[in-house]
Every structure is written in C-alpha cells, then in structure tokens.
Amino acid sequence: MITFDDGYESCYTHAFPILKRYGFTATIFMLAGYVGKWNSWDARLGWKRFKHLSKDQITDLSLEGYTFGSHGLNHLFLTFQHHETVQTELKVSKSILEDILQKPIDCFAYPYGNYNPRITQLVKDADYHIAFSLNPSPQLINSQSYYLPRIGIYLWDTLNTFKTKLRQNGEIRFRIECAKNILINRLAYGNLIRFHASSN
C-alpha cells in the first residue's frame, strides 16, 4: 500500500503519472484545511513552500482510483490539543473531504504520527474505521486497526535508503527505523515551537 500525507500538489503533478505508468494507485491523507493553499503550516521548511491539491485535482485522482483519508485540518500535534480542538480537526476535516468527494471518509493518519489512547478514542468516536501511525513494523497484517504502521519515506531519502526500507526484514533495521521516526517527529515539534515563538 502506497500512502501520501498532507496532499501536496506534487501527488498530482509528479507521483500520479509515475504510478499510473506502473499500474499503481495510492491513498492520500489530505490536510483538509489547506485544500488548494500553500503549506504555511510547515515551520520546518521555512521559506520553502509547496501547494496542496485543489478540489479539482482531488476529484480527478479519486476518479482514477485513488483513496482519500483525513490528515486533520491544520496539521496539529493532536496530543497537545484540547478535547474540542481535536474533535474539530477530526470531524470538520472529514466533512470537508466528504463534501468534495461525495463519498465517506473513513480512514485517518495521525499528523506527525502523534497519538495516544485519548486521541485514538476520539478518532473512533468521529466514525473513522482505521487510522495510520508512522511507526514501522515488520508485522503489518496483524496490527490493530487504529495503530496501523507505515514506513516513512522522506525528502532526504536516497534510492539506496528507499530500497533498504522496502527490504526491511530484521529486528535491527526495525529498531533503526523506529528511532529515526521518533527523532524526526521530535525535531518537527521543536521547530514548530521555535516558529511560533519567533512569530509572536
């Protein structure tokens, strides 16, 4: 299964033609509050900005067999948010995407892979059937449906590291990938705090 988080326009302009050439589709976890907008939410990229998919692009990809899920409204660290804020992120994002696609949205990807039992329960209460984390695992099939693991591929991954991740088949590699994901998420949170502090 191939997934993309955030729903950048590059999913349409770059990934879509390549995947189509080889007979693949993907699931895109869309940041519903930024449909057709630039990613001003991402403090990590500083001056570098990317545009998110438009409504028309989302519809086109859906017609091509792509599945869409929610990634929230504003890409927040949900475990740091109040109950009402999390509910809004979950329910309003679901409603926006269902309005665009005219079909149910029943899967969710935790922003930054950040979740805890409270967030997972709220995801269930918002009528999502499955949810994805960023924790790699060699046991994909037997995972619980609200903690489905994934192997993250990032901008700085080379073709060699990409191949290594796809061949992941050992305890050592599994632990390395887990450690890398934890580090990436902690750095993202630190940059977010710094970004907001400098903006005030």
Short mmCIF file of N, CA and C in Angstrom, two decimals, residues 53-118:
data_model
loop_
_atom_site.label_atom_id
_atom_site.label_comp_id
_atom_site.label_asym_id
_atom_site.label_seq_id
_atom_site.Cartn_x
_atom_site.Cartn_y
_atom_site.Cartn_z
N LEU A 53 -3.14 20.01 -2.96
CA LEU A 53 -4.07 19.66 -4.02
C LEU A 53 -5.31 20.56 -4.00
N SER A 54 -5.80 20.88 -5.19
CA SER A 54 -7.05 21.63 -5.31
C SER A 54 -8.23 20.67 -5.29
N LYS A 55 -9.43 21.20 -5.21
CA LYS A 55 -10.64 20.36 -5.24
C LYS A 55 -10.71 19.56 -6.53
N ASP A 56 -10.41 20.21 -7.66
CA ASP A 56 -10.48 19.52 -8.95
C ASP A 56 -9.45 18.40 -9.03
N GLN A 57 -8.26 18.63 -8.52
CA GLN A 57 -7.22 17.60 -8.54
C GLN A 57 -7.60 16.42 -7.65
N ILE A 58 -8.19 16.71 -6.50
CA ILE A 58 -8.66 15.65 -5.61
C ILE A 58 -9.71 14.80 -6.32
N THR A 59 -10.65 15.47 -6.97
CA THR A 59 -11.71 14.76 -7.69
C THR A 59 -11.14 13.91 -8.82
N ASP A 60 -10.20 14.47 -9.58
CA ASP A 60 -9.58 13.73 -10.68
C ASP A 60 -8.88 12.47 -10.18
N LEU A 61 -8.13 12.60 -9.10
CA LEU A 61 -7.41 11.44 -8.56
C LEU A 61 -8.38 10.39 -8.03
N SER A 62 -9.46 10.83 -7.43
CA SER A 62 -10.47 9.89 -6.95
C SER A 62 -11.06 9.10 -8.11
N LEU A 63 -11.32 9.77 -9.21
CA LEU A 63 -11.86 9.09 -10.40
C LEU A 63 -10.86 8.11 -10.99
N GLU A 64 -9.58 8.33 -10.71
CA GLU A 64 -8.52 7.42 -11.19
C GLU A 64 -8.28 6.27 -10.23
N GLY A 65 -9.08 6.17 -9.18
CA GLY A 65 -8.96 5.05 -8.26
C GLY A 65 -8.19 5.33 -6.99
N TYR A 66 -7.81 6.58 -6.78
CA TYR A 66 -7.10 6.94 -5.55
C TYR A 66 -8.09 7.03 -4.39
N THR A 67 -7.63 6.61 -3.21
CA THR A 67 -8.43 6.70 -1.99
C THR A 67 -7.96 7.90 -1.18
N PHE A 68 -8.91 8.57 -0.54
CA PHE A 68 -8.56 9.72 0.30
C PHE A 68 -8.96 9.47 1.75
N GLY A 69 -8.10 9.94 2.64
CA GLY A 69 -8.39 9.93 4.06
C GLY A 69 -8.08 11.29 4.63
N SER A 70 -8.40 11.48 5.89
CA SER A 70 -8.15 12.77 6.54
C SER A 70 -6.80 12.78 7.26
N HIS A 71 -6.19 13.95 7.23
CA HIS A 71 -4.95 14.20 7.98
C HIS A 71 -5.18 15.39 8.92
N GLY A 72 -6.48 15.65 9.19
CA GLY A 72 -6.86 16.78 10.02
C GLY A 72 -7.05 18.05 9.21
N LEU A 73 -7.20 19.16 9.91
CA LEU A 73 -7.38 20.46 9.27
C LEU A 73 -6.08 21.24 9.15
N ASN A 74 -5.31 21.29 10.24
CA ASN A 74 -4.19 22.22 10.35
C ASN A 74 -2.86 21.57 10.70
N HIS A 75 -2.77 20.26 10.60
CA HIS A 75 -1.54 19.52 10.89
C HIS A 75 -1.02 19.80 12.30
N LEU A 76 -1.88 19.62 13.28
CA LEU A 76 -1.53 19.87 14.68
C LEU A 76 -0.99 18.62 15.36
N PHE A 77 -0.18 18.82 16.39
CA PHE A 77 0.18 17.73 17.29
C PHE A 77 -1.03 17.48 18.17
N LEU A 78 -1.80 16.48 17.84
CA LEU A 78 -3.11 16.30 18.48
C LEU A 78 -3.02 16.03 19.97
N THR A 79 -1.98 15.35 20.42
CA THR A 79 -1.89 15.01 21.84
C THR A 79 -1.69 16.25 22.72
N PHE A 80 -1.32 17.37 22.12
CA PHE A 80 -1.12 18.61 22.86
C PHE A 80 -2.35 19.52 22.81
N GLN A 81 -3.41 19.05 22.15
CA GLN A 81 -4.58 19.90 21.93
C GLN A 81 -5.71 19.56 22.90
N HIS A 82 -6.57 20.56 23.15
CA HIS A 82 -7.75 20.34 23.97
C HIS A 82 -8.73 19.42 23.24
N HIS A 83 -9.58 18.80 24.01
CA HIS A 83 -10.58 17.85 23.51
C HIS A 83 -11.38 18.44 22.35
N GLU A 84 -11.87 19.66 22.52
CA GLU A 84 -12.73 20.28 21.50
C GLU A 84 -11.95 20.55 20.21
N THR A 85 -10.69 20.93 20.33
CA THR A 85 -9.87 21.20 19.15
C THR A 85 -9.66 19.93 18.34
N VAL A 86 -9.39 18.83 19.04
CA VAL A 86 -9.19 17.55 18.35
C VAL A 86 -10.47 17.12 17.64
N GLN A 87 -11.60 17.27 18.30
CA GLN A 87 -12.87 16.92 17.68
C GLN A 87 -13.10 17.72 16.41
N THR A 88 -12.78 19.01 16.46
CA THR A 88 -12.93 19.86 15.28
C THR A 88 -12.02 19.39 14.15
N GLU A 89 -10.77 19.10 14.48
CA GLU A 89 -9.82 18.61 13.49
C GLU A 89 -10.33 17.34 12.81
N LEU A 90 -10.89 16.46 13.59
CA LEU A 90 -11.35 15.17 13.06
C LEU A 90 -12.65 15.29 12.28
N LYS A 91 -13.62 15.97 12.86
CA LYS A 91 -14.96 15.99 12.27
C LYS A 91 -15.08 16.96 11.09
N VAL A 92 -14.51 18.15 11.23
CA VAL A 92 -14.63 19.14 10.16
C VAL A 92 -13.82 18.71 8.93
N SER A 93 -12.63 18.16 9.15
CA SER A 93 -11.83 17.68 8.02
C SER A 93 -12.57 16.57 7.28
N LYS A 94 -13.19 15.70 8.02
CA LYS A 94 -13.98 14.60 7.43
C LYS A 94 -15.11 15.17 6.57
N SER A 95 -15.81 16.16 7.11
CA SER A 95 -16.94 16.77 6.42
C SER A 95 -16.50 17.47 5.13
N ILE A 96 -15.38 18.20 5.19
CA ILE A 96 -14.88 18.91 4.01
C ILE A 96 -14.56 17.93 2.89
N LEU A 97 -13.85 16.87 3.22
CA LEU A 97 -13.45 15.89 2.21
C LEU A 97 -14.64 15.12 1.66
N GLU A 98 -15.58 14.80 2.52
CA GLU A 98 -16.79 14.11 2.04
C GLU A 98 -17.61 15.00 1.12
N ASP A 99 -17.59 16.29 1.38
CA ASP A 99 -18.31 17.24 0.52
C ASP A 99 -17.65 17.33 -0.85
N ILE A 100 -16.32 17.29 -0.89
CA ILE A 100 -15.60 17.34 -2.16
C ILE A 100 -15.79 16.06 -2.97
N LEU A 101 -15.67 14.93 -2.30
CA LEU A 101 -15.65 13.64 -2.99
C LEU A 101 -17.02 12.98 -3.10
N GLN A 102 -17.96 13.44 -2.28
CA GLN A 102 -19.30 12.83 -2.27
C GLN A 102 -19.24 11.33 -1.98
N LYS A 103 -18.37 10.99 -1.04
CA LYS A 103 -18.26 9.60 -0.57
C LYS A 103 -17.70 9.62 0.85
N PRO A 104 -17.94 8.55 1.61
CA PRO A 104 -17.48 8.53 3.01
C PRO A 104 -15.96 8.58 3.13
N ILE A 105 -15.49 9.27 4.15
CA ILE A 105 -14.07 9.29 4.50
C ILE A 105 -13.95 8.52 5.81
N ASP A 106 -13.33 7.36 5.77
CA ASP A 106 -13.31 6.50 6.96
C ASP A 106 -11.91 6.14 7.45
N CYS A 107 -10.87 6.76 6.88
CA CYS A 107 -9.52 6.48 7.37
C CYS A 107 -8.81 7.79 7.72
N PHE A 108 -7.91 7.71 8.69
CA PHE A 108 -7.23 8.89 9.24
C PHE A 108 -5.76 8.58 9.44
N ALA A 109 -4.91 9.57 9.20
CA ALA A 109 -3.49 9.45 9.50
C ALA A 109 -3.12 10.51 10.53
N TYR A 110 -2.56 10.07 11.66
CA TYR A 110 -2.19 11.00 12.73
C TYR A 110 -1.10 11.96 12.25
N PRO A 111 -1.33 13.28 12.33
CA PRO A 111 -0.26 14.22 11.98
C PRO A 111 0.99 13.98 12.82
N TYR A 112 2.13 13.93 12.17
CA TYR A 112 3.42 13.63 12.80
C TYR A 112 3.44 12.23 13.42
N GLY A 113 2.44 11.40 13.12
CA GLY A 113 2.35 10.09 13.75
C GLY A 113 2.09 10.17 15.24
N ASN A 114 1.56 11.31 15.68
CA ASN A 114 1.43 11.64 17.10
C ASN A 114 0.05 11.25 17.63
N TYR A 115 0.02 10.28 18.55
CA TYR A 115 -1.27 9.83 19.10
C TYR A 115 -1.06 9.23 20.48
N ASN A 116 -2.16 9.06 21.19
CA ASN A 116 -2.19 8.35 22.47
C ASN A 116 -3.59 7.76 22.62
N PRO A 117 -3.89 7.03 23.68
CA PRO A 117 -5.22 6.42 23.81
C PRO A 117 -6.37 7.41 23.73
N ARG A 118 -6.18 8.62 24.26
CA ARG A 118 -7.25 9.62 24.20
C ARG A 118 -7.56 10.00 22.75
#
